[in-house]
Coordinates of C-alpha atoms in Angstrom, one line a residue:
M1 CA -29.9 19.0 2.5
T2 CA -28.3 16.7 0.0
T3 CA -26.3 13.8 1.3
I4 CA -24.0 11.9 -1.0
T5 CA -22.0 8.7 -1.0
I6 CA -18.2 9.0 -0.5
E7 CA -16.1 6.1 -1.8
D8 CA -12.9 7.0 0.1
V9 CA -10.7 9.8 1.4
E10 CA -8.5 10.6 -1.6
S11 CA -5.7 12.9 -0.7
V12 CA -4.3 15.6 1.6
R13 CA -2.6 18.9 0.8
F14 CA 0.1 20.7 2.7
S15 CA 2.2 23.7 2.1
A16 CA 6.0 23.8 2.8
P17 CA 8.9 26.0 2.0
D18 CA 11.0 23.3 0.4
L19 CA 9.3 20.9 -2.0
A20 CA 12.5 18.9 -2.7
Q21 CA 12.9 18.3 1.1
M22 CA 9.3 17.2 1.3
R23 CA 9.8 14.9 -1.7
D24 CA 12.8 13.2 -0.1
F25 CA 11.0 12.6 3.2
L26 CA 8.0 11.1 1.4
R27 CA 10.2 8.9 -0.6
D28 CA 11.7 7.6 2.6
F29 CA 8.1 7.3 4.0
G30 CA 7.2 5.0 1.0
M31 CA 5.6 7.2 -1.7
V32 CA 6.7 7.8 -5.2
E33 CA 6.3 10.9 -7.4
A34 CA 3.0 11.2 -9.3
E35 CA 2.7 12.6 -12.8
D36 CA 3.9 16.2 -13.0
T37 CA 1.2 18.3 -14.5
G38 CA 3.4 21.4 -14.6
D39 CA 1.5 23.5 -12.1
G40 CA 4.4 23.6 -9.6
I41 CA 2.7 21.3 -7.0
L42 CA 4.6 18.3 -5.6
R43 CA 2.3 15.2 -5.8
M44 CA 3.2 11.8 -4.4
R45 CA 1.3 8.5 -4.9
G46 CA 1.3 5.0 -3.5
T47 CA 0.7 1.6 -4.9
S48 CA -3.1 1.9 -5.2
D49 CA -5.0 3.3 -8.2
T50 CA -5.3 6.8 -6.7
P51 CA -3.5 9.3 -8.9
F52 CA -1.9 11.0 -5.9
L53 CA -2.3 10.8 -2.1
H54 CA -0.2 13.7 -0.8
E55 CA 0.2 17.2 -2.3
T56 CA 2.5 20.0 -1.3
V57 CA 2.3 23.6 -2.5
Q58 CA 5.1 26.2 -1.9
G59 CA 4.5 28.3 1.2
E60 CA 4.7 28.5 4.9
P61 CA 4.5 25.0 6.7
A62 CA 0.8 24.2 7.1
Y63 CA -2.0 21.7 6.5
V64 CA -4.2 23.0 3.7
S65 CA -7.1 20.6 2.8
L66 CA -8.6 17.2 2.5
T67 CA -10.1 15.7 -0.7
L68 CA -12.9 13.1 -0.7
R69 CA -14.0 11.0 -3.6
A70 CA -17.7 11.0 -4.4
A71 CA -19.4 7.9 -5.8
S72 CA -20.5 9.6 -9.0
L73 CA -20.4 12.9 -10.9
T74 CA -24.2 13.1 -10.6
E75 CA -24.0 13.0 -6.8
L76 CA -21.2 15.6 -6.8
E77 CA -23.4 17.9 -9.0
S78 CA -26.4 17.5 -6.7
L79 CA -24.3 18.5 -3.7
A80 CA -22.8 21.5 -5.6
E81 CA -26.3 22.7 -6.4
A82 CA -27.5 22.3 -2.8
E83 CA -24.4 24.2 -1.5
G84 CA -24.5 26.8 -4.2
V85 CA -20.9 26.2 -5.3
P86 CA -19.5 25.7 -8.8
V87 CA -18.3 22.4 -10.2
E88 CA -14.8 23.0 -11.5
P89 CA -12.1 20.9 -13.2
A90 CA -10.2 18.9 -10.6
P91 CA -6.4 19.8 -10.6
G92 CA -3.6 17.3 -11.0
P93 CA -3.3 14.0 -12.8
G94 CA -6.5 12.0 -13.6
G95 CA -8.7 15.0 -14.4
G96 CA -12.3 14.9 -13.2
S97 CA -14.4 17.5 -11.5
Q98 CA -14.4 19.0 -8.0
I99 CA -16.2 21.3 -5.6
T100 CA -14.9 23.1 -2.6
L101 CA -16.6 23.4 0.8
R102 CA -15.6 24.7 4.2
D103 CA -16.8 23.0 7.4
P104 CA -17.8 24.9 10.6
D105 CA -14.2 25.5 11.6
G106 CA -13.2 26.6 8.1
F107 CA -11.4 23.4 7.2
Q108 CA -11.3 23.3 3.4
V109 CA -12.9 20.1 1.9
H110 CA -12.7 19.2 -1.7
V111 CA -15.0 16.6 -3.2
I112 CA -14.0 15.1 -6.5
A113 CA -15.6 12.8 -9.1
G114 CA -14.6 11.3 -12.4
K115 CA -10.9 11.4 -11.7
A116 CA -9.2 8.6 -13.7
R117 CA -7.7 5.7 -11.8
M118 CA -4.1 4.8 -12.3
P119 CA -2.5 1.3 -12.8
I120 CA -2.0 -0.4 -9.5
T121 CA 1.7 -0.8 -8.7
P122 CA 2.6 -4.4 -7.6
G123 CA 4.8 -3.3 -4.8
E124 CA 6.9 -5.8 -2.7
A125 CA 5.3 -9.3 -2.6
A126 CA 4.0 -10.1 0.8
A127 CA 5.3 -13.4 2.0
A128 CA 2.9 -15.7 4.0
W129 CA 3.2 -16.2 7.7
N130 CA 3.8 -19.5 9.4
T131 CA 1.7 -19.6 12.5
I132 CA 0.3 -22.1 15.0
A133 CA -2.9 -22.0 13.0
G134 CA -1.3 -22.8 9.7
R135 CA 2.1 -23.2 8.1
D136 CA 1.4 -21.2 5.0
R137 CA 5.0 -20.8 3.8
P138 CA 6.3 -24.4 3.5
N139 CA 9.8 -24.8 2.1
Q140 CA 10.2 -21.0 1.8
P141 CA 12.5 -18.9 3.9
K142 CA 11.4 -15.3 4.7
R143 CA 14.1 -12.7 3.7
M144 CA 13.7 -9.0 3.6
T145 CA 15.9 -5.9 3.8
T146 CA 15.3 -2.4 5.2
R147 CA 13.6 -0.2 2.6
P148 CA 10.8 2.3 2.4
A149 CA 7.4 0.8 3.3
G150 CA 5.0 0.3 0.4
V151 CA 2.4 3.0 1.1
A152 CA -0.8 2.1 -0.7
R153 CA -3.5 4.7 0.2
L154 CA -4.6 7.4 2.5
G155 CA -6.6 5.7 5.2
H156 CA -7.9 8.6 7.5
V157 CA -7.4 12.1 8.6
V158 CA -7.8 13.5 12.1
L159 CA -8.7 17.1 12.9
G160 CA -9.0 18.9 16.2
V161 CA -12.3 20.9 16.1
S162 CA -13.9 23.6 18.3
D163 CA -17.4 22.1 18.5
L164 CA -17.5 18.4 17.9
Q165 CA -21.3 18.2 17.7
A166 CA -21.5 21.0 15.2
T167 CA -18.7 19.4 13.1
W168 CA -20.5 16.0 13.2
D169 CA -23.8 17.6 12.2
W170 CA -22.2 19.4 9.3
W171 CA -20.3 16.4 7.9
R172 CA -23.1 13.8 8.2
A173 CA -25.6 16.2 6.6
R174 CA -23.6 16.2 3.4
F175 CA -21.9 12.8 3.3
A176 CA -23.2 9.3 4.1
L177 CA -21.2 8.6 7.3
L178 CA -21.6 6.3 10.3
M179 CA -20.2 6.6 13.8
S180 CA -17.9 3.7 14.6
D181 CA -16.9 4.8 18.1
E182 CA -17.4 7.9 20.2
V183 CA -15.5 8.9 23.3
R184 CA -17.3 10.7 26.1
T185 CA -16.2 12.3 29.3
P186 CA -17.7 11.0 32.6
D187 CA -20.4 13.7 32.4
G188 CA -21.4 12.6 28.9
I189 CA -19.7 15.2 26.7
M190 CA -18.5 13.7 23.4
I191 CA -14.8 14.6 22.8
A192 CA -13.8 12.3 20.0
A193 CA -15.7 10.7 17.1
F194 CA -14.3 7.9 14.9
I195 CA -16.3 8.0 11.7
R196 CA -16.5 5.5 8.8
L197 CA -18.0 5.8 5.3
D198 CA -21.5 4.3 4.9
R199 CA -21.2 2.0 1.9
G200 CA -24.1 -0.3 3.0
A201 CA -23.0 -4.0 2.9
L202 CA -19.5 -3.1 1.7
P203 CA -17.1 -3.1 4.7
T204 CA -15.1 0.1 5.1
D205 CA -12.3 1.3 7.4
H206 CA -13.3 1.7 11.1
H207 CA -12.6 5.4 10.6
S208 CA -11.9 7.5 7.6
L209 CA -12.4 10.7 9.6
N210 CA -11.7 11.4 13.2
F211 CA -12.7 14.6 15.0
A212 CA -11.7 15.5 18.5
T213 CA -12.2 18.5 20.8
M214 CA -9.2 19.4 22.9
P215 CA -9.9 21.8 25.8
G216 CA -8.0 25.0 25.3
R217 CA -6.8 24.0 21.8
P218 CA -7.8 25.8 18.6
P219 CA -9.0 23.8 15.6
A220 CA -6.0 22.2 13.9
F221 CA -4.8 19.3 11.8
H222 CA -3.7 16.4 13.9
H223 CA -2.5 13.6 11.6
A224 CA -2.9 11.8 8.3
A225 CA -2.6 8.1 8.1
F226 CA -1.4 5.9 5.2
E227 CA -2.0 2.2 4.9
V228 CA 0.9 -0.2 4.1
A229 CA 0.9 -3.8 3.0
D230 CA 1.3 -5.7 6.3
L231 CA 3.3 -5.8 9.5
D232 CA 6.6 -6.8 7.8
D233 CA 6.2 -3.8 5.4
L234 CA 5.5 -1.5 8.3
M235 CA 8.5 -2.7 10.2
V236 CA 11.0 -2.6 7.4
G237 CA 9.7 0.9 6.7
H238 CA 10.2 1.8 10.3
E239 CA 13.8 0.8 10.2
H240 CA 14.4 2.7 7.0
L241 CA 12.9 5.9 8.4
K242 CA 15.0 5.5 11.6
Q243 CA 18.2 4.9 9.7
A244 CA 17.5 7.9 7.5
G245 CA 17.4 10.1 10.7
H246 CA 13.7 11.1 10.6
Q247 CA 11.8 11.9 13.8
Q248 CA 9.6 9.2 15.1
L249 CA 6.6 10.2 17.3
W250 CA 4.9 7.1 18.6
G251 CA 4.9 3.4 17.9
V252 CA 5.0 0.7 17.0
G253 CA 1.8 -0.5 18.7
R254 CA -1.8 -1.6 18.2
H255 CA -4.6 0.9 18.8
I256 CA -7.8 -0.1 20.8
L257 CA -10.4 1.8 18.7
G258 CA -9.9 0.6 15.1
S259 CA -7.3 -2.0 16.1
Q260 CA -4.6 -0.8 13.6
V261 CA -1.0 -1.5 14.1
F262 CA 0.4 2.1 14.1
D263 CA 3.7 3.9 13.6
Y264 CA 3.7 7.7 13.8
W265 CA 6.4 10.0 12.4
R266 CA 6.8 13.8 11.8
D267 CA 7.5 15.3 8.4
P268 CA 10.4 17.9 8.2
W269 CA 8.0 20.6 9.4
G270 CA 6.5 18.7 12.3
H271 CA 3.2 17.4 10.8
R272 CA 2.2 14.1 12.2
I273 CA 2.0 11.3 9.6
E274 CA 1.2 7.6 10.2
H275 CA 1.9 4.2 8.8
W276 CA -0.8 1.7 9.7
T277 CA -1.9 -1.8 8.8
D278 CA -4.4 -4.5 9.9
G279 CA -7.3 -2.1 10.9
D280 CA -10.9 -3.1 11.5
V281 CA -13.4 -2.9 8.6
F282 CA -17.2 -2.7 9.3
S283 CA -20.3 -2.8 7.1
A284 CA -23.2 -0.5 7.9
E285 CA -24.9 -3.2 10.0
T286 CA -22.1 -2.9 12.7
P287 CA -23.4 -0.7 15.6
G288 CA -21.3 2.1 17.0
G289 CA -19.7 2.1 20.4
V290 CA -19.4 4.6 23.3
H291 CA -16.2 4.6 25.4
G292 CA -14.5 6.4 28.2
L293 CA -11.3 8.5 28.0
P294 CA -8.8 5.7 28.7
V295 CA -9.3 4.0 25.4
L296 CA -8.8 7.2 23.3
L297 CA -5.0 7.2 23.5
G298 CA -4.7 3.6 24.8
Q299 CA -3.0 0.8 23.0
Q300 CA -3.3 -3.0 23.2
W301 CA 0.4 -3.3 23.0
G302 CA 3.3 -1.0 22.5
P303 CA 4.6 2.2 24.2
D304 CA 2.4 4.8 25.8
A305 CA 1.4 7.9 23.8
P306 CA 4.0 10.7 24.2
A307 CA 2.9 14.0 25.7
D308 CA 3.2 15.8 22.4
F309 CA 0.8 13.4 20.6
V310 CA -2.2 15.3 22.0

């Protein structure tokens, strides 16, 4: 089996019956339209150098696929050869190459390489914080107004799976991944896995992938999470989404595993979508942890998880 290095999660694709409605929601969520390549697909980007983070194709409401970014075209080609799949032109702005795989539950996974990076958008300047530890904003007031958050990048994707061990075996056989934290039942059965990218000494997000097995539930998309600049950015974005009448799901709070400050919303067709900031980053030397059920949906502060979050 060929195992390749992944630089990051690149984008997610959905289908929806009304692309204009999805565009308007994502604008309120803090994304802007990416370059239109004329293929009828709505693509939205953030402030990072990623050409697009979120795609929507015309169709019935559904999650469609996840795209990962390989470290090099050479690695992408070696995985393609091992999997017996073709290397094809990557769609959308930025060009590049891509392969398509399916995991044990049939989730579609695209892997890209060579897609051109875009100019980074400055976004709203983050003002320093005056704290007990340091007055870092002397002689400067802090003023801000309600506006969409400045979404920067896709941070992680969470999927419900039918056999967590089989899923973990499939993904780590193909991609350099590390277990940050796993959650087990009292009798030792793993029911959730928080997985980060193995970039050696380079710290990466606590989890770029999260898989969970939910008794009696079929495999399904759970949520996609997008990083924003800081707490102020998350909160002004929260107020903007609330005033625009969108449906909030859970937040604002701080997770236990990963430590992110979170704020979950639903898109117009009910898909869970998250703003987050200030998450943990670990290098490869940080060992994984094993935890019990209470930490899975627990929080360090903030409201309890609603019943429809699971």
